[in-house]
Coordinates of C-alpha atoms in Angstrom, one line a residue:
M748 CA 2.4 8.2 -25.8
G749 CA 1.6 5.4 -28.2
K750 CA 3.1 2.8 -25.8
R751 CA 1.2 4.3 -22.9
F752 CA -2.0 4.2 -24.9
N753 CA -1.4 0.6 -25.9
S754 CA -0.8 -0.4 -22.3
Q755 CA -3.9 1.3 -21.1
S756 CA -5.9 -0.3 -23.9
L757 CA -4.5 -3.8 -23.0
I758 CA -5.5 -3.2 -19.3
L759 CA -9.0 -2.1 -20.4
I760 CA -9.4 -5.2 -22.6
G761 CA -8.1 -7.5 -19.9
C762 CA -10.3 -6.1 -17.2
T763 CA -13.4 -6.1 -19.5
G764 CA -12.8 -9.7 -20.4
F765 CA -12.4 -10.8 -16.8
V766 CA -15.4 -8.9 -15.6
L767 CA -17.5 -10.3 -18.5
Y768 CA -16.4 -13.8 -17.5
L769 CA -17.3 -13.2 -13.9
A770 CA -20.6 -11.4 -14.4
G771 CA -21.8 -12.0 -18.0
I772 CA -21.2 -15.7 -18.5
P773 CA -23.2 -16.7 -15.3
L774 CA -26.1 -14.5 -16.4
L775 CA -26.1 -16.1 -19.9
M776 CA -25.9 -19.6 -18.5
L777 CA -28.7 -19.0 -16.1
L778 CA -31.0 -17.9 -19.0
Y779 CA -29.7 -20.9 -21.0
G780 CA -30.4 -23.4 -18.2
S781 CA -33.9 -22.0 -17.6
I782 CA -35.0 -23.0 -21.1
R783 CA -33.4 -26.4 -21.3
S784 CA -35.7 -29.5 -21.2
A785 CA -33.1 -31.7 -19.6
P786 CA -31.0 -31.5 -16.4
I787 CA -27.4 -30.3 -16.4
G788 CA -25.0 -32.5 -18.3
E789 CA -27.7 -34.7 -19.8
P790 CA -27.5 -34.8 -23.7
G791 CA -30.3 -34.5 -26.1
A792 CA -32.0 -31.5 -24.4
T793 CA -34.2 -29.2 -26.4
Y794 CA -35.1 -25.5 -25.8
T795 CA -38.5 -25.0 -24.2
I796 CA -40.4 -22.6 -22.0
Q797 CA -41.9 -25.5 -20.0
N798 CA -39.9 -24.6 -16.9
Y799 CA -41.5 -21.1 -16.9
I800 CA -45.0 -22.6 -17.5
K801 CA -44.4 -25.0 -14.6
A802 CA -43.3 -22.1 -12.4
Y803 CA -45.9 -19.5 -13.4
F804 CA -48.9 -21.8 -13.6
D805 CA -48.3 -23.4 -10.3
K806 CA -51.2 -22.5 -8.0
E807 CA -48.6 -21.4 -5.3
F808 CA -46.7 -19.0 -7.6
Y809 CA -48.7 -15.9 -7.0
L810 CA -48.7 -16.5 -3.2
L811 CA -45.0 -16.9 -3.5
L812 CA -44.7 -13.6 -5.4
L813 CA -47.0 -11.9 -2.9
N814 CA -45.0 -13.3 0.1
S815 CA -41.7 -12.2 -1.5
I816 CA -42.9 -8.6 -2.2
Y817 CA -44.7 -8.3 1.1
Y818 CA -41.6 -9.5 3.0
A819 CA -39.3 -7.1 1.1
L820 CA -41.7 -4.1 1.5
G821 CA -42.2 -4.8 5.2
T822 CA -38.5 -5.2 5.8
C823 CA -37.5 -2.0 4.0
S824 CA -40.2 0.0 5.7
L825 CA -39.4 -1.2 9.3
T826 CA -35.6 -1.0 8.6
F827 CA -36.1 2.6 7.3
L828 CA -38.1 3.7 10.4
I829 CA -35.5 2.3 12.8
G830 CA -32.4 3.4 11.0
T831 CA -33.7 6.9 10.1
F832 CA -34.9 7.6 13.6
L833 CA -31.5 6.7 15.1
A834 CA -29.7 8.8 12.4
W835 CA -31.9 11.8 13.1
V836 CA -31.4 11.5 16.8
S837 CA -27.6 11.2 16.5
E838 CA -27.1 13.9 13.9
R839 CA -29.8 16.5 14.4
T840 CA -30.9 16.5 18.1
N841 CA -29.4 17.3 21.5
T842 CA -30.3 13.8 22.8
P843 CA -27.8 12.8 25.6
L844 CA -25.2 10.1 24.8
K845 CA -26.0 10.3 21.1
R846 CA -22.4 9.6 20.1
L847 CA -22.7 6.2 21.7
F848 CA -25.4 5.4 19.1
V849 CA -22.9 5.4 16.3
V850 CA -20.9 2.6 17.9
M851 CA -23.9 0.6 19.0
S852 CA -25.6 0.9 15.6
L853 CA -22.7 -1.0 13.9
I854 CA -22.7 -4.0 16.2
P855 CA -25.6 -5.8 14.4
F856 CA -23.6 -5.4 11.2
I857 CA -20.8 -7.6 12.7
I858 CA -23.1 -10.4 13.7
P859 CA -23.6 -12.7 10.7
G860 CA -27.2 -13.0 9.4
I861 CA -27.6 -16.6 10.3
L862 CA -26.6 -15.9 13.9
S863 CA -28.9 -12.9 14.2
T864 CA -31.8 -15.1 12.9
I865 CA -30.9 -17.9 15.3
S866 CA -30.8 -15.5 18.2
W867 CA -34.4 -14.2 17.4
I868 CA -35.6 -17.8 17.2
L869 CA -34.2 -18.4 20.6
L870 CA -35.9 -15.2 21.9
L871 CA -39.3 -15.3 20.2
S872 CA -40.0 -19.0 19.5
P873 CA -43.5 -19.9 21.0
K874 CA -42.0 -22.9 22.8
I875 CA -38.4 -22.0 23.7
G876 CA -38.2 -18.2 23.3
L877 CA -36.7 -16.5 26.3
I878 CA -38.9 -13.4 25.9
N879 CA -42.1 -15.5 25.6
I880 CA -41.2 -17.6 28.7
A881 CA -40.4 -14.5 30.7
V882 CA -43.5 -12.6 29.7
K883 CA -45.7 -15.6 30.3
D884 CA -44.3 -16.1 33.8
I885 CA -44.6 -12.4 34.7
L886 CA -48.1 -11.9 33.3
G887 CA -49.4 -15.4 34.1
L888 CA -50.3 -16.0 30.4
E889 CA -51.1 -19.5 29.1
S890 CA -50.0 -18.9 25.5
A891 CA -46.9 -17.2 24.1
P892 CA -47.6 -13.5 23.3
F893 CA -45.1 -13.5 20.4
N894 CA -44.4 -15.8 17.5
V895 CA -41.3 -15.5 15.3
Y896 CA -42.8 -18.0 12.9
T897 CA -45.0 -15.5 11.2
M898 CA -44.5 -13.0 8.3
W899 CA -44.0 -10.1 10.8
G900 CA -41.7 -12.3 12.9
M901 CA -39.6 -12.7 9.7
I902 CA -39.7 -9.0 8.9
W903 CA -38.6 -8.1 12.5
A904 CA -35.7 -10.5 12.4
E905 CA -34.5 -9.2 9.0
S906 CA -35.0 -5.6 9.9
I907 CA -33.0 -5.8 13.1
H908 CA -30.1 -7.2 11.0
L909 CA -30.3 -4.6 8.2
Y910 CA -31.0 -1.3 10.0
P911 CA -27.3 -0.4 10.4
L912 CA -27.0 0.2 6.7
V913 CA -30.0 2.6 6.8
F914 CA -28.4 4.3 9.9
L915 CA -25.1 4.9 8.1
L916 CA -26.7 6.2 4.8
M917 CA -29.3 8.5 6.5
S918 CA -26.7 9.8 9.0
A919 CA -24.6 10.9 6.0
A920 CA -27.6 12.5 4.4
F921 CA -28.6 14.4 7.6
R922 CA -24.9 15.4 8.2
N923 CA -24.3 16.8 4.7
M924 CA -27.6 18.7 4.2
D925 CA -27.3 22.5 4.4
T926 CA -29.8 23.6 7.0
S927 CA -30.1 27.2 5.8
L928 CA -33.4 26.5 4.2
E929 CA -34.7 25.1 7.5
E930 CA -33.5 28.2 9.3
A931 CA -35.2 30.4 6.7
A932 CA -38.5 28.6 7.2
L933 CA -38.2 28.9 11.0
T934 CA -37.4 32.6 10.7
A935 CA -40.5 33.1 8.5
G936 CA -42.6 31.7 11.4
S937 CA -42.9 28.0 10.5
S938 CA -43.0 25.6 13.5
T939 CA -40.4 22.9 13.9
L940 CA -42.9 20.2 12.9
Q941 CA -44.0 22.2 9.8
T942 CA -40.4 22.8 8.8
F943 CA -39.7 19.1 9.1
Y944 CA -42.6 18.1 6.8
R945 CA -42.3 21.0 4.3
V946 CA -38.6 21.5 4.0
T947 CA -36.5 18.7 5.6
L948 CA -38.5 15.8 4.1
P949 CA -38.6 17.1 0.5
L950 CA -34.8 17.7 0.6
M951 CA -34.2 14.2 2.0
R952 CA -36.5 12.6 -0.6
P953 CA -33.8 11.2 -2.9
A954 CA -31.8 9.8 0.0
M955 CA -34.9 8.3 1.5
F956 CA -36.1 6.6 -1.7
S957 CA -32.5 5.4 -2.4
V958 CA -32.3 3.8 1.1
L959 CA -35.8 2.2 0.7
L960 CA -34.9 0.7 -2.7
I961 CA -31.6 -0.7 -1.4
N962 CA -33.3 -2.4 1.5
F963 CA -36.1 -3.6 -0.8
I964 CA -33.5 -5.3 -2.9
R965 CA -31.8 -6.7 0.3
G966 CA -35.2 -8.0 1.4
I967 CA -36.1 -9.7 -1.9
E968 CA -32.8 -11.5 -2.0
A969 CA -32.6 -12.4 1.8
F970 CA -32.1 -16.1 2.5
E971 CA -31.2 -16.7 6.2
V972 CA -34.4 -15.5 7.7
P973 CA -36.7 -17.1 5.1
A974 CA -34.8 -20.4 5.4
L975 CA -34.6 -20.7 9.2
I976 CA -38.0 -19.1 10.0
G977 CA -40.0 -19.1 6.9
V978 CA -39.6 -22.8 5.9
P979 CA -40.7 -24.2 9.3
A980 CA -43.6 -21.6 9.2
K981 CA -44.6 -22.7 5.7
I982 CA -44.1 -19.2 4.4
S983 CA -42.2 -19.5 1.1
V984 CA -40.4 -16.8 -0.8
F985 CA -38.4 -17.0 -4.0
T986 CA -35.0 -17.6 -2.4
T987 CA -36.3 -20.6 -0.3
K988 CA -38.2 -22.0 -3.3
I989 CA -35.1 -22.0 -5.4
F990 CA -33.1 -23.7 -2.6
L991 CA -35.7 -26.4 -2.1
A992 CA -36.0 -27.0 -5.9
I993 CA -32.3 -27.8 -6.0
H994 CA -32.2 -29.8 -2.8
Q995 CA -35.2 -32.0 -3.5
F996 CA -34.7 -35.4 -5.0
P997 CA -34.4 -35.4 -7.9
S998 CA -33.1 -31.8 -8.3
D999 CA -35.2 -29.6 -10.6
F1000 CA -32.5 -27.2 -12.0
G1001 CA -34.8 -26.0 -14.8
L1002 CA -37.5 -24.9 -12.3
A1003 CA -34.9 -23.3 -10.1
G1004 CA -33.6 -21.4 -13.1
A1005 CA -37.1 -20.1 -14.0
Y1006 CA -37.6 -18.9 -10.4
A1007 CA -34.1 -17.4 -10.4
V1008 CA -34.7 -15.5 -13.6
T1009 CA -37.9 -14.1 -12.1
L1010 CA -36.2 -13.0 -8.9
L1011 CA -33.4 -11.5 -10.9
A1012 CA -35.9 -9.5 -13.0
I1013 CA -37.5 -8.1 -9.8
S1014 CA -34.1 -7.2 -8.3
T1015 CA -33.0 -5.6 -11.6
V1016 CA -36.0 -3.4 -11.8
G1017 CA -35.2 -2.2 -8.2
V1018 CA -31.6 -1.5 -9.2
L1019 CA -32.6 0.5 -12.3
I1020 CA -35.1 2.6 -10.3
Y1021 CA -32.4 3.2 -7.7
G1022 CA -29.9 4.3 -10.4
R1023 CA -32.5 6.7 -11.9
I1024 CA -33.2 8.3 -8.5
T1025 CA -29.5 8.7 -7.6
R1026 CA -28.8 10.3 -11.0
G1027 CA -31.4 13.0 -10.3
E1028 CA -30.1 13.8 -6.8
E1029 CA -28.2 16.9 -7.9
R1030 CA -31.6 18.6 -8.3
Y1031 CA -31.9 18.4 -4.5
A1032 CA -28.3 19.5 -3.7
T1033 CA -28.0 22.1 -0.9
V1034 CA -24.3 21.7 -0.1
T1035 CA -22.2 24.5 -1.5
G1036 CA -18.7 25.8 -1.0
K1037 CA -20.0 28.0 1.8
G1038 CA -19.3 26.7 5.2
Y1039 CA -22.2 25.7 7.4
R1040 CA -23.0 23.6 10.5
A1041 CA -26.0 21.3 10.8
R1042 CA -28.7 22.8 13.0
V1043 CA -29.2 20.9 16.2
I1044 CA -32.8 20.8 17.4
D1045 CA -33.3 21.4 21.1
L1046 CA -35.9 18.8 22.1
G1047 CA -36.3 20.0 25.6
F1048 CA -37.9 17.4 27.8
W1049 CA -38.4 15.2 24.7
K1050 CA -34.7 14.5 24.5
Y1051 CA -35.1 12.0 27.3
V1052 CA -37.9 10.4 25.4
T1053 CA -35.7 9.9 22.3
L1054 CA -32.9 8.7 24.6
G1055 CA -35.3 6.1 26.1
I1056 CA -36.6 4.9 22.7
S1057 CA -33.0 4.7 21.3
F1058 CA -31.8 2.6 24.2
L1059 CA -34.9 0.4 23.9
I1060 CA -34.0 -0.2 20.2
F1061 CA -30.4 -1.1 21.2
F1062 CA -31.6 -3.3 24.0
L1063 CA -33.8 -5.3 21.5
A1064 CA -31.3 -5.1 18.6
V1065 CA -28.0 -5.6 20.4
I1066 CA -28.1 -6.6 24.0
L1067 CA -30.8 -9.3 23.9
P1068 CA -29.4 -11.2 20.7
V1069 CA -25.8 -11.0 22.0
F1070 CA -26.9 -12.1 25.5
V1071 CA -28.8 -15.1 24.2
L1072 CA -25.8 -16.2 22.0
L1073 CA -23.3 -15.9 24.8
W1074 CA -25.6 -17.5 27.4
S1075 CA -26.5 -20.4 25.1
S1076 CA -22.8 -21.0 24.2
F1077 CA -21.9 -21.7 27.8
I1078 CA -24.7 -24.1 28.9
P1079 CA -25.0 -27.8 28.3
Y1080 CA -28.5 -27.7 27.0
Y1081 CA -30.8 -24.8 26.0
G1082 CA -32.9 -23.3 28.7
V1083 CA -34.0 -20.1 30.5
P1084 CA -31.4 -18.5 32.7
S1085 CA -31.5 -19.9 36.2
R1086 CA -29.3 -20.7 39.1
E1087 CA -29.4 -24.3 38.2
L1088 CA -28.1 -23.7 34.7
M1089 CA -25.6 -21.1 35.8
A1090 CA -24.1 -23.8 38.1
K1091 CA -23.7 -26.0 35.0
M1092 CA -22.0 -23.4 32.8
T1093 CA -19.1 -25.0 30.8
W1094 CA -16.6 -24.5 28.0
G1095 CA -17.8 -27.8 26.6
N1096 CA -19.6 -26.3 23.6
Y1097 CA -16.5 -24.5 22.5
Q1098 CA -14.4 -27.6 23.0
Y1099 CA -16.9 -29.5 20.9
I1100 CA -16.7 -26.9 18.1
L1101 CA -12.9 -26.9 18.1
N1102 CA -12.8 -30.7 18.0
Y1103 CA -15.6 -31.0 15.4
P1104 CA -14.3 -32.9 12.3
L1105 CA -15.0 -30.1 9.9
A1106 CA -14.3 -27.2 12.2
L1107 CA -10.6 -26.6 11.1
T1108 CA -11.5 -27.0 7.5
A1109 CA -14.4 -24.6 7.8
F1110 CA -12.3 -22.0 9.7
K1111 CA -9.5 -22.3 7.1
N1112 CA -11.8 -22.1 4.1
S1113 CA -13.7 -19.1 5.5
F1114 CA -10.5 -17.3 6.4
Y1115 CA -8.9 -17.9 3.0
L1116 CA -12.1 -17.0 1.1
S1117 CA -12.7 -13.9 3.2
V1118 CA -9.1 -12.6 2.9
G1119 CA -8.6 -13.8 -0.7
S1120 CA -11.9 -12.4 -2.1
A1121 CA -11.5 -9.0 -0.3
T1122 CA -7.9 -8.6 -1.5
L1123 CA -8.6 -9.7 -5.1
V1124 CA -11.8 -7.6 -5.4
M1125 CA -10.1 -4.5 -4.1
L1126 CA -7.1 -5.0 -6.4
L1127 CA -9.4 -5.6 -9.4
T1128 CA -11.7 -2.7 -8.7
S1129 CA -8.8 -0.4 -8.0
V1130 CA -7.5 -1.0 -11.5
I1131 CA -11.1 -0.6 -12.9
A1132 CA -11.5 2.6 -11.0
W1133 CA -8.2 3.9 -12.4
I1134 CA -9.5 3.1 -15.9
T1135 CA -12.9 4.8 -15.4
V1136 CA -11.7 7.8 -13.5
K1137 CA -8.2 8.6 -14.8
T1138 CA -8.3 7.6 -18.5
K1139 CA -10.3 8.8 -21.5
L1140 CA -10.4 5.3 -23.1
P1141 CA -13.6 4.5 -25.1
G1142 CA -15.5 1.7 -23.4
R1143 CA -14.6 2.7 -19.9
A1144 CA -18.2 3.5 -19.1
L1145 CA -19.3 0.0 -20.3
L1146 CA -16.7 -1.5 -18.0
D1147 CA -18.0 0.5 -15.1
N1148 CA -21.5 -0.6 -15.7
M1149 CA -20.5 -4.3 -16.2
T1150 CA -18.8 -4.2 -12.8
F1151 CA -22.2 -3.2 -11.2
I1152 CA -24.2 -6.1 -12.8
P1153 CA -23.8 -8.5 -9.9
I1154 CA -25.5 -6.0 -7.5
A1155 CA -28.8 -7.0 -9.2
M1156 CA -28.0 -10.7 -8.8
P1157 CA -29.3 -12.1 -5.4
G1158 CA -26.8 -14.6 -3.8
I1159 CA -29.1 -17.5 -4.4
V1160 CA -29.4 -16.6 -8.1
L1161 CA -25.7 -16.3 -8.5
G1162 CA -25.4 -19.7 -7.0
V1163 CA -27.8 -21.3 -9.5
S1164 CA -26.0 -19.5 -12.3
L1165 CA -22.6 -20.8 -11.3
I1166 CA -24.0 -24.4 -11.0
W1167 CA -24.9 -24.1 -14.7
V1168 CA -21.6 -22.6 -15.6
Y1169 CA -19.3 -25.1 -14.0
L1170 CA -21.3 -28.2 -14.6
T1171 CA -21.6 -27.3 -18.3
L1172 CA -18.2 -25.8 -19.2
P1173 CA -15.1 -28.1 -19.0
I1174 CA -13.6 -26.3 -16.1
P1175 CA -13.3 -28.8 -13.2
I1176 CA -13.7 -26.5 -10.2
Y1177 CA -17.4 -27.2 -9.1
G1178 CA -17.5 -28.3 -5.5
T1179 CA -14.1 -26.8 -4.7
I1180 CA -13.0 -23.7 -2.8
W1181 CA -12.1 -22.1 -6.2
V1182 CA -15.7 -21.9 -7.4
L1183 CA -16.6 -20.2 -4.0
L1184 CA -13.8 -17.7 -4.5
L1185 CA -15.0 -16.8 -8.0
A1186 CA -18.5 -16.5 -6.6
Y1187 CA -17.4 -14.2 -3.9
I1188 CA -15.3 -12.0 -6.2
T1189 CA -18.3 -11.7 -8.6
K1190 CA -20.8 -10.9 -5.8
F1191 CA -18.7 -8.3 -4.0
M1192 CA -17.3 -6.4 -7.1
P1193 CA -19.9 -3.7 -6.8
Y1194 CA -19.0 -2.9 -3.3
G1195 CA -15.3 -2.8 -4.1
I1196 CA -15.7 -0.4 -7.1
R1197 CA -17.7 2.0 -5.0
A1198 CA -14.9 2.3 -2.4
A1199 CA -12.1 2.4 -5.0
S1200 CA -13.8 5.0 -7.3
A1201 CA -14.6 7.3 -4.4
S1202 CA -11.0 7.3 -3.3
M1203 CA -9.6 7.4 -6.9
I1204 CA -11.4 10.7 -7.6
Q1205 CA -9.5 12.4 -4.8
I1206 CA -6.1 11.5 -6.2
N1207 CA -4.5 14.3 -8.2
K1208 CA -3.4 13.1 -11.7
E1209 CA -0.2 15.2 -11.5
L1210 CA 1.4 12.6 -9.1
E1211 CA 0.8 9.8 -11.5
E1212 CA 2.1 11.9 -14.5
A1213 CA 5.3 12.8 -12.5
S1214 CA 6.1 9.1 -12.0
L1215 CA 5.5 8.3 -15.6
T1216 CA 7.6 11.3 -16.7
A1217 CA 10.4 10.0 -14.5
G1218 CA 10.5 6.8 -16.4
G1219 CA 8.3 4.6 -14.2
T1220 CA 6.1 1.9 -15.9
W1221 CA 2.4 1.8 -15.4
F1222 CA 2.7 -1.1 -13.0
Q1223 CA 5.4 0.7 -10.9
T1224 CA 3.4 3.9 -10.9
F1225 CA 0.2 2.1 -9.9
R1226 CA 2.0 0.1 -7.1
K1227 CA 4.1 2.8 -5.7
V1228 CA 2.0 5.9 -6.2
V1229 CA -1.7 5.1 -6.8
L1230 CA -2.2 2.2 -4.4
P1231 CA -0.6 3.9 -1.3
L1232 CA -2.7 7.0 -1.9
L1233 CA -5.7 4.8 -2.4
M1234 CA -5.0 2.9 0.9
P1235 CA -7.8 4.5 3.1
G1236 CA -10.5 3.6 0.7
F1237 CA -8.8 0.3 -0.1
T1238 CA -8.7 -0.6 3.6
A1239 CA -12.3 0.4 4.2
G1240 CA -13.5 -1.6 1.2
W1241 CA -11.4 -4.6 2.2
I1242 CA -12.7 -4.6 5.8
Y1243 CA -16.4 -4.4 4.6
I1244 CA -15.9 -7.2 2.0
S1245 CA -14.0 -9.5 4.3
I1246 CA -16.8 -9.2 6.9
I1247 CA -19.6 -10.0 4.5
A1248 CA -17.6 -12.7 2.8
L1249 CA -16.9 -14.5 6.0
R1250 CA -20.6 -14.6 6.9
E1251 CA -21.9 -15.3 3.4
L1252 CA -24.5 -18.1 3.1
S1253 CA -27.0 -17.8 0.3
T1254 CA -24.4 -18.4 -2.6
S1255 CA -22.2 -20.8 -0.7
I1256 CA -25.1 -23.2 0.2
L1257 CA -25.6 -24.1 -3.4
L1258 CA -21.9 -24.4 -4.3
Y1259 CA -20.1 -26.0 -1.4
S1260 CA -18.9 -29.6 -1.0
Y1261 CA -17.6 -31.5 2.0
N1262 CA -14.1 -30.2 1.6
S1263 CA -15.1 -26.6 0.8
T1264 CA -17.4 -26.2 3.8
V1265 CA -17.4 -22.7 5.3
L1266 CA -18.4 -21.5 8.8
S1267 CA -21.9 -20.2 7.7
I1268 CA -22.6 -23.7 6.2
M1269 CA -21.4 -25.4 9.3
A1270 CA -23.6 -23.2 11.5
F1271 CA -26.6 -23.9 9.2
D1272 CA -26.0 -27.7 9.4
L1273 CA -25.6 -27.6 13.2
W1274 CA -28.9 -25.7 13.6
E1275 CA -30.7 -28.1 11.2
G1276 CA -29.4 -30.9 13.4
G1277 CA -30.9 -29.3 16.5
Q1278 CA -27.5 -28.6 18.1
Y1279 CA -28.5 -25.1 19.4
T1280 CA -25.8 -24.6 22.0
Y1281 CA -23.0 -25.7 19.6
V1282 CA -24.3 -23.2 17.0
C1283 CA -24.1 -20.4 19.5
A1284 CA -20.5 -21.3 20.5
L1285 CA -19.6 -21.3 16.8
G1286 CA -21.3 -18.0 16.4
V1287 CA -19.3 -16.3 19.2
L1288 CA -16.1 -17.6 17.6
M1289 CA -17.1 -16.2 14.2
V1290 CA -17.8 -12.8 15.7
L1291 CA -14.5 -12.8 17.5
L1292 CA -12.7 -13.7 14.2
L1293 CA -14.5 -10.9 12.4
I1294 CA -13.6 -8.3 15.0
T1295 CA -9.9 -9.5 15.0
M1296 CA -9.7 -9.4 11.2
A1297 CA -11.2 -5.9 11.0
F1298 CA -8.8 -4.6 13.8
I1299 CA -5.7 -6.1 12.1
A1300 CA -6.7 -4.8 8.7
R1301 CA -7.2 -1.3 10.0
K1302 CA -3.8 -1.3 11.8
L1303 CA -2.0 -2.7 8.7
G1304 CA -3.7 -0.2 6.4
A1305 CA -2.7 2.7 8.6
K1306 CA 0.9 1.4 8.7
I1307 CA 1.2 0.9 5.0
G1308 CA -0.2 4.3 4.3
I1309 CA 2.4 5.9 6.7
A1310 CA 5.3 3.8 5.4
E1311 CA 4.6 4.7 1.8

């Protein structure tokens, strides 16, 4: 028993130390860097609040703060409306073809954020947007009716990319809610609309607030849309201000640190409020051990209206962006679909990408980082989940909380933090693929621990104890008993992390070098260079790679689970 306790304690200490290094050190170095009077690596620096004074007393700061909050609030509100409507239609109504919505709602999740943003620029740009050109021709207008280079253009582009998360979360909430209270209200004479407002909405309140807060945090830390649309439109938010502070000449790392700390504070407040709401969700619990089936609302004629609205959403969110990416990837120069351009369709853009000097390096780096970070995160968080769920060790709650720290760190903030870490400490990995790997592991730990903990709770401890009683070591037991039983959650977490790692941009753009370029950076550089058709060809290849990786991982996970 003493040996087992010692091994558990060593595992706890090792995991705590590693998580502290990944999440705690960057946070401390960010705070340290924001109060230095000199740039990174320059001796003789003093401690000062001058960086904060420069940031907060800038006449543009409060406009920057207002833009960031407005953008985040607008994004979370529009995303919530779209995702919740589709979730309600698919889970609680008799709308035809509603099962198709589940598949179609996940497609925007596969498309990287930078590609989704580019597709909306190609659709809604006042000069080259396909939608604007088509509407102008049809209605005979002189000016473009839509303009993506506005705050609401930014909000629309971000919301279309983020709504699948709302759809998944709200679908689960609608599916798991016991509808007996709704049925009681209807029996008592309440109308369907009154029941929805007086019973359904109050019961859904915790889930709704949780989803809104998650998307507010996602909006406040967003980078792709503000960088590609906001910067040309002269609409600054914190993420782009931090990026520009570092990429100006000379770089102002102190100012970037002050802005990063401010952004981190806003994000942390959101995470704390989210944690408080989710802790109180048991007060709204309606699911019991008694079997029930969700009540399906008969919409009558209105089911065709909801069907029409749903397909309109999917046409705007899926069909148009995918079409414009595919179309632009096969034409020699960007233009409106026409017989002339169709006759010139070519594989040339794909050949250019495959022969691009950095293409092979970018594909290899992205693949290694995606697979490596997903695997290491799931292995690490599986061990942490075992400690927090299966042991009684003191300090396990602290380890669990530390693992969640990075969820409050926007990608751009993590990038600034790691710049300070690896240009200050004598660890020569800055500008290499290794610093990106550490950044990805840090950033995606919270997602891994959620998947691993949910699956670990379902594993009976008796199986582990039987292995230990038979003389198995902890490592043997974990590898041969725990991991195979954990495989469904492990595979799901691996697929999710590998997808978001392959499309990651906000952290990578501050840490990469020529030899550690990844696909998202390559796409960003091609777009900045005005090579629109090449970017679209690269985007199609990225999406195909993501789909292939997810398919193979799902097959391998199933085979491993069966074999074990």
